[in-house]
Amino acid sequence: MNFISKISLFSIICLVFSFTSSSPNQTILGKWKTIDDETKKPSSIIEIYEVNGKVHGKLIELLQEGRDENSLCTECSGKRKNQKILGMEILWDLKKESDKEWEDGEILDPNNGKTYSCQVELESNDKLKVRGYIGFSLMGRTQYWYRVK
C-alpha cells in the first residue's frame, strides 16, 4: 500500500469515526427531572419509554413539597380521576418526526387535570424542550426537562 493510499484510508476511517462519535445515539428515552414553573424547584421525575413505536412517559417520583406517593389527581377526569399521580402515565402517543423531534402526542398536567397536545425536542443530550398546547403550538407553554444521570 503506497503512502497516498494509506492517507486516504486513514482519512476515511477518521471521517467515519467523526460521524459516529459526533452524533451519539440521541434519545429521549430515560428519566427526566421536571422543574416547577412557579418555584423553579425540581418537581418530579418522568420516565420516558417507547411502546409500539410511540413515546410515552409516566411520573415515577414526586419531588415537590406537599406531594407524596399517595397524592391523587383530584382535578383529572375520566379514568384518571382520583388516581394516584405516582405511576400515572402523563405523556403518550408521541411520534418521531426527526432525530430530535417528537410530535402529535398528548400530555397531562396533574396539577390542573388538563390534557394538552404535545411536542418535544431534544435540545441536547441532557435537555428536553416539552411544549404543551391547545390547538396551535403557538398558544401553549414550554418547559425544559433535564436528564437524570
CSV table of C-alpha atoms in Angstrom, one decimal:
chain,number,residue,atom,x,y,z
A,1,MET,CA,0.0,0.0,0.0
A,2,ASN,CA,1.5,3.3,-1.0
A,3,PHE,CA,1.7,6.5,1.0
A,4,ILE,CA,-1.4,8.1,-0.7
A,5,SER,CA,-3.5,5.0,-0.2
A,6,LYS,CA,-2.6,4.9,3.5
A,7,ILE,CA,-3.6,8.6,3.9
A,8,SER,CA,-6.8,8.0,2.0
A,9,LEU,CA,-7.7,5.0,4.1
A,10,PHE,CA,-6.8,6.9,7.3
A,11,SER,CA,-9.0,9.9,6.2
A,12,ILE,CA,-11.9,7.6,5.5
A,13,ILE,CA,-11.6,5.9,8.9
A,14,CYS,CA,-11.4,9.3,10.7
A,15,LEU,CA,-14.4,10.6,8.7
A,16,VAL,CA,-16.5,7.6,9.6
A,17,PHE,CA,-15.4,7.8,13.3
A,18,SER,CA,-16.2,11.5,13.4
A,19,PHE,CA,-19.7,10.9,12.2
A,20,THR,CA,-20.4,8.2,14.6
A,21,SER,CA,-18.9,10.0,17.6
A,22,SER,CA,-20.3,13.4,16.8
A,23,SER,CA,-23.9,12.1,16.6
A,24,PRO,CA,-24.3,9.8,19.6
A,25,ASN,CA,-27.4,7.8,19.9
A,26,GLN,CA,-29.6,10.7,20.9
A,27,THR,CA,-32.7,9.6,22.5
A,28,ILE,CA,-35.4,11.0,24.7
A,29,LEU,CA,-35.9,7.6,26.4
A,30,GLY,CA,-34.9,7.5,30.0
A,31,LYS,CA,-35.5,9.5,33.2
A,32,TRP,CA,-36.1,13.3,33.2
A,33,LYS,CA,-36.4,15.8,36.0
A,34,THR,CA,-39.1,18.4,35.7
A,35,ILE,CA,-38.9,21.9,37.1
A,36,ASP,CA,-41.9,23.7,38.7
A,37,ASP,CA,-42.8,26.8,36.7
A,38,GLU,CA,-43.5,28.9,39.7
A,39,THR,CA,-41.0,27.8,42.4
A,40,LYS,CA,-38.2,26.9,39.9
A,41,LYS,CA,-37.5,23.8,42.0
A,42,PRO,CA,-37.4,20.2,40.9
A,43,SER,CA,-41.0,18.9,40.8
A,44,SER,CA,-40.9,15.3,39.6
A,45,ILE,CA,-39.0,12.5,37.7
A,46,ILE,CA,-40.7,11.3,34.5
A,47,GLU,CA,-39.6,8.0,32.8
A,48,ILE,CA,-39.9,8.2,29.1
A,49,TYR,CA,-40.3,4.9,27.2
A,50,GLU,CA,-41.4,3.5,23.9
A,51,VAL,CA,-44.5,1.4,23.2
A,52,ASN,CA,-45.2,0.2,19.6
A,53,GLY,CA,-43.1,2.9,18.1
A,54,LYS,CA,-44.6,5.8,20.1
A,55,VAL,CA,-43.2,7.6,23.1
A,56,HIS,CA,-44.9,7.6,26.5
A,57,GLY,CA,-44.0,8.9,29.9
A,58,LYS,CA,-45.0,8.2,33.4
A,59,LEU,CA,-44.4,10.0,36.7
A,60,ILE,CA,-42.1,7.8,38.8
A,61,GLU,CA,-41.0,10.2,41.6
A,62,LEU,CA,-42.6,13.2,43.3
A,63,LEU,CA,-40.1,15.8,44.4
A,64,GLN,CA,-42.5,18.6,45.2
A,65,GLU,CA,-43.1,19.5,48.9
A,66,GLY,CA,-46.7,18.7,49.9
A,67,ARG,CA,-46.9,15.8,47.4
A,68,ASP,CA,-46.3,12.2,48.4
A,69,GLU,CA,-46.8,8.8,47.0
A,70,ASN,CA,-50.5,8.9,47.9
A,71,SER,CA,-51.2,12.2,46.1
A,72,LEU,CA,-54.3,11.9,43.9
A,73,CYS,CA,-55.2,13.6,40.6
A,74,THR,CA,-58.3,15.2,42.0
A,75,GLU,CA,-58.7,17.6,39.1
A,76,CYS,CA,-58.4,14.9,36.4
A,77,SER,CA,-61.4,13.5,34.6
A,78,GLY,CA,-62.2,10.1,33.2
A,79,LYS,CA,-60.1,7.1,34.1
A,80,ARG,CA,-57.5,9.3,35.9
A,81,LYS,CA,-60.0,11.0,38.2
A,82,ASN,CA,-58.8,10.5,41.8
A,83,GLN,CA,-56.0,8.1,40.7
A,84,LYS,CA,-52.5,8.2,42.3
A,85,ILE,CA,-50.3,10.6,40.5
A,86,LEU,CA,-47.2,8.5,41.2
A,87,GLY,CA,-47.0,5.9,38.4
A,88,MET,CA,-49.5,7.7,36.2
A,89,GLU,CA,-48.9,8.0,32.5
A,90,ILE,CA,-48.8,11.7,31.8
A,91,LEU,CA,-47.3,11.6,28.3
A,92,TRP,CA,-48.5,9.4,25.4
A,93,ASP,CA,-48.5,8.7,21.7
A,94,LEU,CA,-45.6,11.0,20.6
A,95,LYS,CA,-44.4,10.1,17.1
A,96,LYS,CA,-40.9,10.6,16.0
A,97,GLU,CA,-40.7,13.4,13.5
A,98,SER,CA,-36.9,13.7,13.1
A,99,ASP,CA,-33.8,12.7,15.0
A,100,LYS,CA,-34.5,15.3,17.7
A,101,GLU,CA,-38.3,15.9,17.5
A,102,TRP,CA,-41.4,14.0,18.5
A,103,GLU,CA,-44.9,15.3,17.8
A,104,ASP,CA,-48.7,14.6,17.8
A,105,GLY,CA,-48.8,13.3,21.4
A,106,GLU,CA,-50.6,14.4,24.5
A,107,ILE,CA,-49.5,15.5,27.9
A,108,LEU,CA,-51.4,15.7,31.2
A,109,ASP,CA,-50.8,18.4,33.8
A,110,PRO,CA,-51.6,16.6,37.0
A,111,ASN,CA,-51.8,19.9,38.8
A,112,ASN,CA,-54.9,21.0,37.0
A,113,GLY,CA,-56.1,17.7,35.4
A,114,LYS,CA,-56.0,19.2,31.9
A,115,THR,CA,-54.7,17.4,28.8
A,116,TYR,CA,-52.8,19.2,26.0
A,117,SER,CA,-51.4,18.4,22.6
A,118,CYS,CA,-47.7,17.9,23.0
A,119,GLN,CA,-44.4,18.0,21.1
A,120,VAL,CA,-40.9,17.6,22.4
A,121,GLU,CA,-37.5,18.4,21.1
A,122,LEU,CA,-34.1,17.1,22.3
A,123,GLU,CA,-32.1,20.4,22.6
A,124,SER,CA,-29.1,18.5,23.8
A,125,ASN,CA,-28.5,15.0,25.1
A,126,ASP,CA,-29.4,16.2,28.6
A,127,LYS,CA,-32.1,18.9,27.9
A,128,LEU,CA,-35.6,18.3,26.6
A,129,LYS,CA,-37.9,21.0,25.4
A,130,VAL,CA,-41.5,20.0,26.2
A,131,ARG,CA,-44.3,22.0,24.7
A,132,GLY,CA,-48.0,21.6,25.7
A,133,TYR,CA,-50.6,23.5,23.7
A,134,ILE,CA,-54.3,23.7,22.7
A,135,GLY,CA,-55.0,23.9,19.0
A,136,PHE,CA,-51.8,25.6,17.7
A,137,SER,CA,-48.4,25.2,19.2
A,138,LEU,CA,-48.1,29.0,19.3
A,139,MET,CA,-50.7,29.0,22.1
A,140,GLY,CA,-49.1,27.0,24.8
A,141,ARG,CA,-46.5,26.5,27.5
A,142,THR,CA,-42.9,25.3,27.2
A,143,GLN,CA,-41.0,23.5,30.0
A,144,TYR,CA,-37.4,22.2,30.0
A,145,TRP,CA,-36.7,18.8,31.5
A,146,TYR,CA,-33.3,17.7,32.4
A,147,ARG,CA,-31.9,14.1,32.1
A,148,VAL,CA,-31.4,12.3,35.3
A,149,LYS,CA,-28.0,10.6,35.4
